[in-house]
XYZ file of C-alpha atoms in Angstrom:
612
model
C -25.842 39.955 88.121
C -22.970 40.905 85.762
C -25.572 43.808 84.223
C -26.110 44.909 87.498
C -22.945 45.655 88.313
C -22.140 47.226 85.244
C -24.964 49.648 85.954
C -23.859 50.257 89.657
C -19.840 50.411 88.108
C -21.733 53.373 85.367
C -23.530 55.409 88.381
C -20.169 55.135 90.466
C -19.026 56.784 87.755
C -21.086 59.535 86.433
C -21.166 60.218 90.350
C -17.246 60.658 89.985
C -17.923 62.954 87.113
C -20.492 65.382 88.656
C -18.410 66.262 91.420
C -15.440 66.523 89.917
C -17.253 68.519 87.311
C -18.864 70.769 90.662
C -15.533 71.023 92.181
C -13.688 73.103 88.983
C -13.650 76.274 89.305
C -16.466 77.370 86.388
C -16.353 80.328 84.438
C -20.209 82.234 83.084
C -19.435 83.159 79.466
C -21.052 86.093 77.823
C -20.450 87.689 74.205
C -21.657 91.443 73.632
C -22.406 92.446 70.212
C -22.515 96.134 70.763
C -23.508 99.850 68.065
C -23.166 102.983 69.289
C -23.785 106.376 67.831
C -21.908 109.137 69.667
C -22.974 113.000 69.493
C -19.951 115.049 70.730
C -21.849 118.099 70.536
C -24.126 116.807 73.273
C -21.981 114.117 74.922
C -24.742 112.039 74.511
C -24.948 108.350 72.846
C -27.752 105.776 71.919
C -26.657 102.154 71.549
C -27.720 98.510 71.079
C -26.607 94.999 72.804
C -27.064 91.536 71.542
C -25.511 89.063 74.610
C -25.329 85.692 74.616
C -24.935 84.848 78.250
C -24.072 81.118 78.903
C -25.029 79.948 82.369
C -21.624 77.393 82.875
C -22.658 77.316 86.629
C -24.653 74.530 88.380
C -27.124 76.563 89.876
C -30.519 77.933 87.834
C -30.476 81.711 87.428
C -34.040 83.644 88.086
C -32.440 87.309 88.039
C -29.954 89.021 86.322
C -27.982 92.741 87.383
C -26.193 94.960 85.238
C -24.368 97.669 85.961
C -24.624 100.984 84.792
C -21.511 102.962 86.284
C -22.358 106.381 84.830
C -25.065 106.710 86.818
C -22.747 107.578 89.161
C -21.557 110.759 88.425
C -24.913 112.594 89.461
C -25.465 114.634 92.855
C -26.514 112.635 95.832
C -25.556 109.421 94.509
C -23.620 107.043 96.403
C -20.186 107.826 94.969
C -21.143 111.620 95.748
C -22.239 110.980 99.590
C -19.166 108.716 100.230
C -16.815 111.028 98.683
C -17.801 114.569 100.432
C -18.122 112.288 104.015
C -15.045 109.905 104.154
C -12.133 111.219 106.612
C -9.548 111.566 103.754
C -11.596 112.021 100.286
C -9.622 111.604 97.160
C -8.435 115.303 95.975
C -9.757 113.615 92.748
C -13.633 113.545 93.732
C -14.324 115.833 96.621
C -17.398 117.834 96.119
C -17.341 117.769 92.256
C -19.515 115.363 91.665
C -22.360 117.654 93.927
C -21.476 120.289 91.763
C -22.287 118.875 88.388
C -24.959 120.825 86.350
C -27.386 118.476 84.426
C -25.427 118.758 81.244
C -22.129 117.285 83.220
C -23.631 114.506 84.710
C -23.624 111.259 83.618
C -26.088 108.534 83.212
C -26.658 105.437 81.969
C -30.337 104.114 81.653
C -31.612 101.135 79.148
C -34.638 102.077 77.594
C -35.713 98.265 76.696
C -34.576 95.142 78.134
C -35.231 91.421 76.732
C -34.299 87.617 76.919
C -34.939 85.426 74.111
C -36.968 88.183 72.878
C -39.476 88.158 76.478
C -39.508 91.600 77.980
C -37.397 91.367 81.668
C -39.303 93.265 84.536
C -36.018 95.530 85.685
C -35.766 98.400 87.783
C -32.653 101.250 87.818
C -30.917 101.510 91.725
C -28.435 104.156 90.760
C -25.651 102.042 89.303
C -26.995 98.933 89.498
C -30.390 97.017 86.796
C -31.848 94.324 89.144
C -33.827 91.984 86.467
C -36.081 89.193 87.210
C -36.148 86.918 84.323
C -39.225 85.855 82.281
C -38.048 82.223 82.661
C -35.208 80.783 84.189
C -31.644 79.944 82.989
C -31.078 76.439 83.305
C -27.514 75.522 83.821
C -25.459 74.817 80.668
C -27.867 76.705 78.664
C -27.129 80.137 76.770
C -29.156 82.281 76.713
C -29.952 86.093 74.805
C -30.368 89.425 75.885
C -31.160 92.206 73.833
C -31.096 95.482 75.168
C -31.608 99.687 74.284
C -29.665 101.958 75.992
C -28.878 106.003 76.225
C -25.927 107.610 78.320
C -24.429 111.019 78.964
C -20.955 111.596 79.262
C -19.846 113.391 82.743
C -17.523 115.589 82.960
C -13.700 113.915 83.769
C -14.453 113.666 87.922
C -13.267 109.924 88.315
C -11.473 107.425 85.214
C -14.406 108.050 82.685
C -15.331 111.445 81.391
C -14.856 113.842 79.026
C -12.979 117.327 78.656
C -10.326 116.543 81.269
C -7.840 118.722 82.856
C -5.597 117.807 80.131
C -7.785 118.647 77.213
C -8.740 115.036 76.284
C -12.249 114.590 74.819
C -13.446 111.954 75.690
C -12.384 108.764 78.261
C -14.777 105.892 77.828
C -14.688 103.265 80.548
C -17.340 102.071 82.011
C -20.014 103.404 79.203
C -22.217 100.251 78.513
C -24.472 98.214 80.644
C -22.399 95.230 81.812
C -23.884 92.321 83.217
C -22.568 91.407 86.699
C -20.448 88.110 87.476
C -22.017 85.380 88.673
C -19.473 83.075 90.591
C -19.128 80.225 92.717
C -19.460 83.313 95.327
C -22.747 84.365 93.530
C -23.905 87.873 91.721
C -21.486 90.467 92.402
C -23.911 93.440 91.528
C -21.459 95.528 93.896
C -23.004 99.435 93.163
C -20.110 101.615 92.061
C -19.129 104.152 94.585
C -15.119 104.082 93.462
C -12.765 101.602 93.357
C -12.942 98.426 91.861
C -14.647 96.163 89.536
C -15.383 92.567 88.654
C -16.351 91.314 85.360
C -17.231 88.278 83.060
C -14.163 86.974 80.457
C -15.975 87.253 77.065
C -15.904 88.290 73.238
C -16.549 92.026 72.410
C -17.728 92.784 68.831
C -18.069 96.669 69.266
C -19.173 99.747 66.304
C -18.549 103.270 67.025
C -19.872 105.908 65.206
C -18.148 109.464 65.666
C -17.564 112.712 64.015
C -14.462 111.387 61.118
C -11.868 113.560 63.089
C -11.992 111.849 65.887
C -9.047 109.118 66.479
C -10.257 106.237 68.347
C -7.901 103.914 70.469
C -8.140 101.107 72.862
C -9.591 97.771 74.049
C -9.457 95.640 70.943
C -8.704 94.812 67.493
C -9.637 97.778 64.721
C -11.440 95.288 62.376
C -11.652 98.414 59.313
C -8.348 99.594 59.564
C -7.773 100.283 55.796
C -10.893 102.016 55.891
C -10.526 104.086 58.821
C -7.068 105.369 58.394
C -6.132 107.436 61.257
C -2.306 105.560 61.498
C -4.182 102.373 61.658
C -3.970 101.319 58.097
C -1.242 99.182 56.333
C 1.550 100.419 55.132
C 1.102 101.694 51.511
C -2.300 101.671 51.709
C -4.270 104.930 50.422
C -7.584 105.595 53.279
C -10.699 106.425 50.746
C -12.163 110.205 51.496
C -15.190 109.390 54.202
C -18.225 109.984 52.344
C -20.112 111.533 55.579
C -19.819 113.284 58.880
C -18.893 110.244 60.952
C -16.619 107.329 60.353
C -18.234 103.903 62.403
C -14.870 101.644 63.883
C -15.276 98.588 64.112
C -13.453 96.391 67.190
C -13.308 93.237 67.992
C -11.713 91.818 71.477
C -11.251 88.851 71.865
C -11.899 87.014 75.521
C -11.861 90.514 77.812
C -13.872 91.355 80.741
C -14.298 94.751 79.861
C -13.974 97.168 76.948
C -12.898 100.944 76.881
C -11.795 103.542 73.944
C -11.205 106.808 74.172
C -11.087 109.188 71.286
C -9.729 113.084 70.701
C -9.391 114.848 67.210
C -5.832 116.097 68.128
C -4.662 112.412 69.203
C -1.264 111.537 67.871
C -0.878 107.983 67.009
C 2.713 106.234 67.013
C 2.461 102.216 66.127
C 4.928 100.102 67.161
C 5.481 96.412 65.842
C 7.158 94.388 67.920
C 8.929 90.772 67.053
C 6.534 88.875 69.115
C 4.033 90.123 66.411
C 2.476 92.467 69.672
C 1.178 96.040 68.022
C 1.568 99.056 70.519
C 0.040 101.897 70.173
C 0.327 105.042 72.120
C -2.212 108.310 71.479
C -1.599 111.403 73.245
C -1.984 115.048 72.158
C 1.215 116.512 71.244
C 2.400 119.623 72.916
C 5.683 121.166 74.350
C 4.489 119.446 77.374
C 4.546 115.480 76.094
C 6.064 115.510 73.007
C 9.570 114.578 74.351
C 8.367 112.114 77.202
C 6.077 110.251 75.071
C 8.525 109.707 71.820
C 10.896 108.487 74.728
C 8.175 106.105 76.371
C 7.730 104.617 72.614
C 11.295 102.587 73.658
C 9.800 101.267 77.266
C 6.459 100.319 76.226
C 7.914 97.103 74.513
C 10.667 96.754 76.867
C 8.406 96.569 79.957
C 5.774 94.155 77.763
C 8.804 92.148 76.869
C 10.077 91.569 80.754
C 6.660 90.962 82.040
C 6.004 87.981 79.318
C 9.468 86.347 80.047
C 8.808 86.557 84.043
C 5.023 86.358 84.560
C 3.399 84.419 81.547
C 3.452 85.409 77.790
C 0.760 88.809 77.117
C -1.836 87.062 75.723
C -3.148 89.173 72.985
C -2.036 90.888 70.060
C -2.058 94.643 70.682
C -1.498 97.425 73.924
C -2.593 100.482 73.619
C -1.303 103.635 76.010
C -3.573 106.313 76.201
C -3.251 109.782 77.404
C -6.758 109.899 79.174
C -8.430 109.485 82.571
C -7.851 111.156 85.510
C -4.330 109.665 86.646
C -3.795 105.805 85.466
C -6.317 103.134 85.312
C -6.162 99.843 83.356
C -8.443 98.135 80.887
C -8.201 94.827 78.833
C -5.140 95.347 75.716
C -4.734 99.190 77.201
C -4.402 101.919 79.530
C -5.545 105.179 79.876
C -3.235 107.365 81.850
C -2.693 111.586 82.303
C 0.189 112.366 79.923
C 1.889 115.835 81.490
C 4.242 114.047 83.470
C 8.008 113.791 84.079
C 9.913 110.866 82.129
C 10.167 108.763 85.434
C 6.607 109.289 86.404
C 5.447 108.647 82.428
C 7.119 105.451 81.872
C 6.010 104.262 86.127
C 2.827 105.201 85.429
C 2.306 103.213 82.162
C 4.350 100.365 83.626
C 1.922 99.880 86.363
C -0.924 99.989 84.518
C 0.627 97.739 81.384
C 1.337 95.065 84.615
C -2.122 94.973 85.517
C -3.020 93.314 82.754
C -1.462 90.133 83.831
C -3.598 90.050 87.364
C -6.665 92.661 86.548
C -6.494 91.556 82.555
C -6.088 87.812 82.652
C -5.740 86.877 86.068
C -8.852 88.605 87.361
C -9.500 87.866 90.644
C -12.357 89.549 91.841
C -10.577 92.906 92.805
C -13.052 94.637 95.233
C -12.891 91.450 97.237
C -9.229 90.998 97.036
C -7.961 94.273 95.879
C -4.498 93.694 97.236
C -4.439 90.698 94.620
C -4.532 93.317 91.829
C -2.997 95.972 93.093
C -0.458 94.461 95.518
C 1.115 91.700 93.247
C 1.188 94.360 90.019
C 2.831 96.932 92.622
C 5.414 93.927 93.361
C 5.562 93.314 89.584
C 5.928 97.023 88.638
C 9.118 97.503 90.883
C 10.863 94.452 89.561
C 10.071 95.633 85.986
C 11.112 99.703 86.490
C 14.367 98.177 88.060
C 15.227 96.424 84.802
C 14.073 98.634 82.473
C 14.271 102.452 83.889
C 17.039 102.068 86.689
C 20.884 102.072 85.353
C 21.741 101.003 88.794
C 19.651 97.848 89.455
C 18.377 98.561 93.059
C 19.535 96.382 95.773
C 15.766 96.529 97.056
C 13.420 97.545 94.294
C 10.646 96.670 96.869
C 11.495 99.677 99.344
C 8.695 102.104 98.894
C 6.512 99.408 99.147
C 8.040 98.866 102.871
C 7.907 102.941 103.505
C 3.981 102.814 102.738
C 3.108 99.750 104.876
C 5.706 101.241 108.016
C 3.368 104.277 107.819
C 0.129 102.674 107.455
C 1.305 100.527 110.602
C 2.302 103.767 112.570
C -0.800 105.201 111.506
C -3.091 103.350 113.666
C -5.978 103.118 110.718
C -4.782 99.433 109.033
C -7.318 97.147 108.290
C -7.301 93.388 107.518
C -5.896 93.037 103.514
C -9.576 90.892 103.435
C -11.583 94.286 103.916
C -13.653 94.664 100.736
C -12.495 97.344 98.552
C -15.460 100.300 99.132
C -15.936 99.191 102.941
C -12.286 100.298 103.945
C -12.879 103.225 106.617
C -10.330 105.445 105.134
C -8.760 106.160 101.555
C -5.056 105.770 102.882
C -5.848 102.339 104.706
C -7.472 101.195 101.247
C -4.339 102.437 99.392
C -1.700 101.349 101.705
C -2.978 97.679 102.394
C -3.967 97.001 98.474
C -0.882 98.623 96.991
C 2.169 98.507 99.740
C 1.218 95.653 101.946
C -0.075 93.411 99.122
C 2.747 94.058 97.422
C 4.922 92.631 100.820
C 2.447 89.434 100.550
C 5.063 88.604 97.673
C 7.824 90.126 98.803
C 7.545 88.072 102.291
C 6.779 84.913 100.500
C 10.195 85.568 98.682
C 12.188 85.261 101.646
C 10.173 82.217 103.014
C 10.159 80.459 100.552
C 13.153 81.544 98.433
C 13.142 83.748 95.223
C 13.685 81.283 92.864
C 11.310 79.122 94.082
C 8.384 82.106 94.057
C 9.405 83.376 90.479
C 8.615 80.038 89.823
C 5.827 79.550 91.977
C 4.344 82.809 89.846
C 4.832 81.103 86.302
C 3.085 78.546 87.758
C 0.263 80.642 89.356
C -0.143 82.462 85.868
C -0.305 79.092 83.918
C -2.858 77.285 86.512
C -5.484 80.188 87.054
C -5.156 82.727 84.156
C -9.205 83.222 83.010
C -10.266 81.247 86.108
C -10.324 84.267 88.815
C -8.237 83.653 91.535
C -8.971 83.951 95.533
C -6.385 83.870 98.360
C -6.498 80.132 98.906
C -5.319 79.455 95.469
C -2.519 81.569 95.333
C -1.128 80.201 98.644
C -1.695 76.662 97.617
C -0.018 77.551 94.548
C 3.326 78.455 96.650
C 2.713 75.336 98.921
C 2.586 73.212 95.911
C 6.552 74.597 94.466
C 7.730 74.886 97.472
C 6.814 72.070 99.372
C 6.394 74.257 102.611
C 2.918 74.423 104.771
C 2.183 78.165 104.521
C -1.722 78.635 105.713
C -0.671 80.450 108.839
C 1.317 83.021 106.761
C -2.358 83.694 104.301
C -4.213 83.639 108.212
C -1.624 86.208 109.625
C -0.925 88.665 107.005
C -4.614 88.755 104.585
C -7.050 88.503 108.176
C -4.978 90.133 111.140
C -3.322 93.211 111.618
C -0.562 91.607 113.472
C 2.798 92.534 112.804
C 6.510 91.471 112.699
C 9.077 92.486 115.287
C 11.849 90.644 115.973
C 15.220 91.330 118.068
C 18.124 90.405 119.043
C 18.068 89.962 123.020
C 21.840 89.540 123.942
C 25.030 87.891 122.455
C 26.778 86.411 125.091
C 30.223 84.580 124.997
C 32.169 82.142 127.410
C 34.763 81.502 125.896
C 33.771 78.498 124.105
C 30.852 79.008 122.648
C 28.718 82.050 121.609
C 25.438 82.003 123.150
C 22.657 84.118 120.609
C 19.144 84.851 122.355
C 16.562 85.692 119.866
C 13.261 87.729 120.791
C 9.840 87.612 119.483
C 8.388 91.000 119.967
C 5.740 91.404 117.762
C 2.689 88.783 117.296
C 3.086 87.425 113.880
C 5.856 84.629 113.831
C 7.910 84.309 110.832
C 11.278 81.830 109.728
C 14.319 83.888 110.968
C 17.775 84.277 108.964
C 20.852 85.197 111.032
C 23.670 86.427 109.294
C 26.878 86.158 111.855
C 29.839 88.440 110.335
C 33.145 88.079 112.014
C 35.904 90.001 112.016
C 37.613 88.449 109.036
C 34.939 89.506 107.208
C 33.506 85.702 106.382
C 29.799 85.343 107.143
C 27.525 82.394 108.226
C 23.801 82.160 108.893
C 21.359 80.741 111.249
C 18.221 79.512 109.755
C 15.290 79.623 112.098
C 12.294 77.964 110.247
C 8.971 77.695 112.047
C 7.636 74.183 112.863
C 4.075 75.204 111.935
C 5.968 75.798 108.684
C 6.813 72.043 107.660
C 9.900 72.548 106.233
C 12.959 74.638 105.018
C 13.243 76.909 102.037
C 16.193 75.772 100.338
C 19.980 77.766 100.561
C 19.576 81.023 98.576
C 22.268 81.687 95.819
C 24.765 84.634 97.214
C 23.667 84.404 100.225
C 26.091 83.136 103.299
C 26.282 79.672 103.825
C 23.959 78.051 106.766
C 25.552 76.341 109.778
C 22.645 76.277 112.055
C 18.930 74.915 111.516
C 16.424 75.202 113.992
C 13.311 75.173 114.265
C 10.919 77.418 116.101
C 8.044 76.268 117.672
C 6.975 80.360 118.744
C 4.941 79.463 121.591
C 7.059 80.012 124.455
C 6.122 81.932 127.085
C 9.193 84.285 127.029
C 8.915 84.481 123.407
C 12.437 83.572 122.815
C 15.011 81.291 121.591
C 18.761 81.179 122.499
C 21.316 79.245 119.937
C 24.337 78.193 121.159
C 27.088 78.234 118.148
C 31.112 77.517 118.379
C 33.683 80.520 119.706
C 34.655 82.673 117.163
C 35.619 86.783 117.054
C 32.222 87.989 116.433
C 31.893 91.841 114.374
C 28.123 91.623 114.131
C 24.837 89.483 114.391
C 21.855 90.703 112.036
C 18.118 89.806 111.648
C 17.520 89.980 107.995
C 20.258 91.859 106.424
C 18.171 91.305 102.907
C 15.676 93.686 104.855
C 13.073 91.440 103.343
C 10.799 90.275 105.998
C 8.566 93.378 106.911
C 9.934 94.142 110.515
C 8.176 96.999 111.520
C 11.485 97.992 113.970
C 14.888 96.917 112.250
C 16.729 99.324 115.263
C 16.783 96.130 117.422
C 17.430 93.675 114.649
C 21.558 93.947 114.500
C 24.069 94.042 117.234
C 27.868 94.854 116.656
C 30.976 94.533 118.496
């Protein structure tokens, strides 16, 4: 008896085990092991893969995708059709792609394909390798895949390319066949037709072979410095005299999802140490056209780092590199690249947005063509709060403001989408742009005045420490803010990620008798939020009335600076007349105000303040 129910005590157990064990949020694991040999007088490359992909998922795995973005860049692909037929193409992309000759394409195509040496049965569809595996992989197992592969650069259309408007050689994201993430979602094999991308958190061991004056920068530690040269040796040290043509680099990164370099011969290279033992580099070519803006950005590079570590998590990794490259700014894992002919406000916004992205896209990493607001919106939010410190000598009262211009006009536009609209299925370029960037950004901002400030610059420490390298969807975030702040806020993720449905409050009529002040409050607009009512009098002494929502569970707590509460009450939002009338003690009233923070995202403030 006693053995028996030591056995049953054991399967209780192990039964505990396995589903806690189902219910974490598992990561697939992969390590690339990557040679390439780059001709720049054809723009053509040859390279090699060894990857050890580790299935850390429950499920067994009979297929495998890769994807092979330059493929891309050729007429009549899908990034061609859907950039010559959308409404509003980017001025980018347009027709060039049609318009490529066979020596500006690009392509990407693996010439041999194995696992644990057994020959995969693949096929090309444009961007995407669909494998079916000689045998499966068994959960918890790891598993290798050798491939061959040949590519072409394209000509600069869209991020990767070479010969750019600017005179950059060569921009080299999205050059190697990456294998697709496998989630708790499934295979993401999403073909590339523009915007975003997904990827696997892994170890890059990457050799480059290129003409010797070529300077290299980008994803990664240089592992041959000292033999390279190039302003990446130590100090003191002499470079030896390459004995050939080409010099091979040798990188190593560290757990990345992706890896880009980019390489010129008339690259400058400044190196900045900074006391956090972070290296930042910064190539551009000089001309009378960067020289000044770029010495200047050396001095906001670290700054921006420095504010980002101290209010979002610690950077993570030991070097940033800021590129002059691309076609505009995109980000990659430890660097940038970004299009360096710019004003000194546009230079150091640019590299600021794309340095912030490696908090959300870099460690973070939600899966960004699902939830492209989650990138985009919360680095927007992040950006602003960082150019305010860092660029601004007045700090702004509302760093947040162009973020509320862009969603006002996306609203009066009458082409918004729901924020949960996939990333390439967005009917329009400006709805994609507005909702990821301006009102993802406000996802943030309104949680701020829900919730409180201090308690979401919290709340964000604590989202960075609980999901960084576990990608992030919606749910998590929100349940991250529930969790510091106490409050129920599922309706707000319901309203403002899957409706339309906007925010329009007003005041009705102020009404006195003497005695008392009577306030009536109006609900115009179909998404409820928690009001604040500042009161001003005519001695100048303000008071507010705090409107939370019952569906909300709670109150944020008084905010520092702002004027002291008298009134709590809460707002069930389900009345018929859509208002709510407060009565409050006689006193000589100057004003009554919705909002004077001008945080919550009103889409009509004009009916938001009365005065007397």
């Amino acid at each position: 008896m006693k053995n028996s129910c030591s056995f049953l005590l054991f399967l209780v157990l192990m039964g505990t085990l396995q589903v806690n064990a189902q219910s974490d949020r598992w990561q697939q694991s992969v390590s690339y092991k990557m040679e390439v040999d780059m001709d720049v007088n054809t723009n053509q490359y040859q390279g090699t893969q060894v990857i050890a992909y580790t299935n850390n998922s429950p499920d067994t795995l009979h297929r495998v995708f890769f994807h092979l973005y330059y493929n891309a860049f050729q007429p009549n692909s899908m990034m061609d059709v859907r950039s010559r037929t959308i409404a509003d193409p980017d001025r980018r992309v347009g027709d060039r792609i049609s318009k490529l000759s066979p020596e500006e394409i690009g392509y990407l195509h693996v010439q041999q394909l194995t696992m644990n040496g057994l020959p995969v049965d693949y096929e090309e569809v444009e961007t995407i390798l669909e494998g079916n595996l000689p045998q499966p992989i068994l959960p918890f197992t790891t598993v290798l895949f050798e491939t061959r592969f040949e590519g072409q650069v394209p000509l600069q259309v869209r991020r990767a390319g070479r010969d750019s408007e600017e005179g950059v050689r060569y921009s080299m994201s999205q050059w190697y066949p990456k294998i697709s993430n496998y989630d708790y979602q499934g295979w993401h094999a999403n073909p590339y037709i523009g915007r975003e991308f997904y990827g696997i958190w892994g170890d890059f061991d990457v050799r480059i072979k290129i003409d010797k004056e070529y300077t290299l920068g980008g994803t990664g530690y240089l592992q041959n410095n000292n033999e390279i040269g190039h302003g990446y040796e130590d100090e003191g040290v002499k470079v030896p005299t390459p004995e050939s043509d080409k010099l091979t680099w040798h990188f190593n990164a560290p757990r990345v999802h992706d890896f880009m370099w980019a390489a010129d011969p008339n690259y400058t290279h400044d190196k900045i140490e900074m006391d956090n033992g972070v290296t930042i580099h910064h190539l551009y070519i000089k001309s009378s056209r960067t020289a000044s803006n770029w010495e200047k950005l050396k001095s906001y590079t670290p700054a921006a780092l420095s504010y980002m570590s101290e209010h979002f998590g610690e950077y993570p990794y030991k070097q940033f590199s800021v590129i002059q490259g691309g076609d505009g700014g995109m980000e990659y894992p430890m660097s940038t690249l970004i299009t360096g002919h710019r004003t000194l406000g546009s230079l150091v916004g640019v590299m600021v947005h794309e340095l912030v992205h490696s908090w959300f896209h870099g460690v973070l990493g939600n899966n960004e063509s699902l939830y492209p607001w989650m990138d985009e919106g919360f680095t927007s939010y992040a950006s602003s709060l960082t150019m305010a410190h860092i660029f601004s000598e007045q700090p702004s009262e509302n760093p947040h403001r162009g973020s509320f211009a862009g969603y006002q006009r996306l609203v009066e536009s009458g082409l918004e989408e729901p924020l949960a609209t996939h990333a390439d299925h967005f009917h329009t370029n400006v709805a994609y742009g507005s909702a990821a960037y301006a009102k993802g950004a406000l996802f943030l901002v309104q949680l701020g005045y829900i919730i409180g400030e201090e308690t979401l610059a919290n709340a964000m420490l604590r989202y960075w420490n609980t999901w960084k390298y576990r990608h992030p969807n919606p749910n998590d975030v929100i349940r991250v803010m529930e969790k510091e702040s106490g409050l129920e806020l599922d309706w707000f993720k319901e309203y403002w990620v899957y409706t339309t449905k906007t925010i329009d409050y007003a005041i009705k009529s102020v009404k006195e008798d003497g005695e008392n002040t009577l306030l009536t409050l109006e609900r115009k607009g179909l998404m409820p939020m928690p009001l604040d009512v500042v009161i001003t009098y005519q001695d100048g002494s303000q008071e507010t009335l705090y409107l939370p929502l019952a569906i909300q569970r709670g109150e944020k707590p008084e905010e520092k600076g702002k004027p002291k509460r008298i009134h709590t009450e809460r707002w069930p939002w389900v009345e018929p007349e859509k208002t709510v009338t407060i009565e409050v003690p006689f006193r000589q009233i100057k004003s009554v105000e919705i909002d004077p923070s001008e945080r919550m995202a009103d889409i009509n403030r004009d009916n938001n303040k009365k005065e007397f």
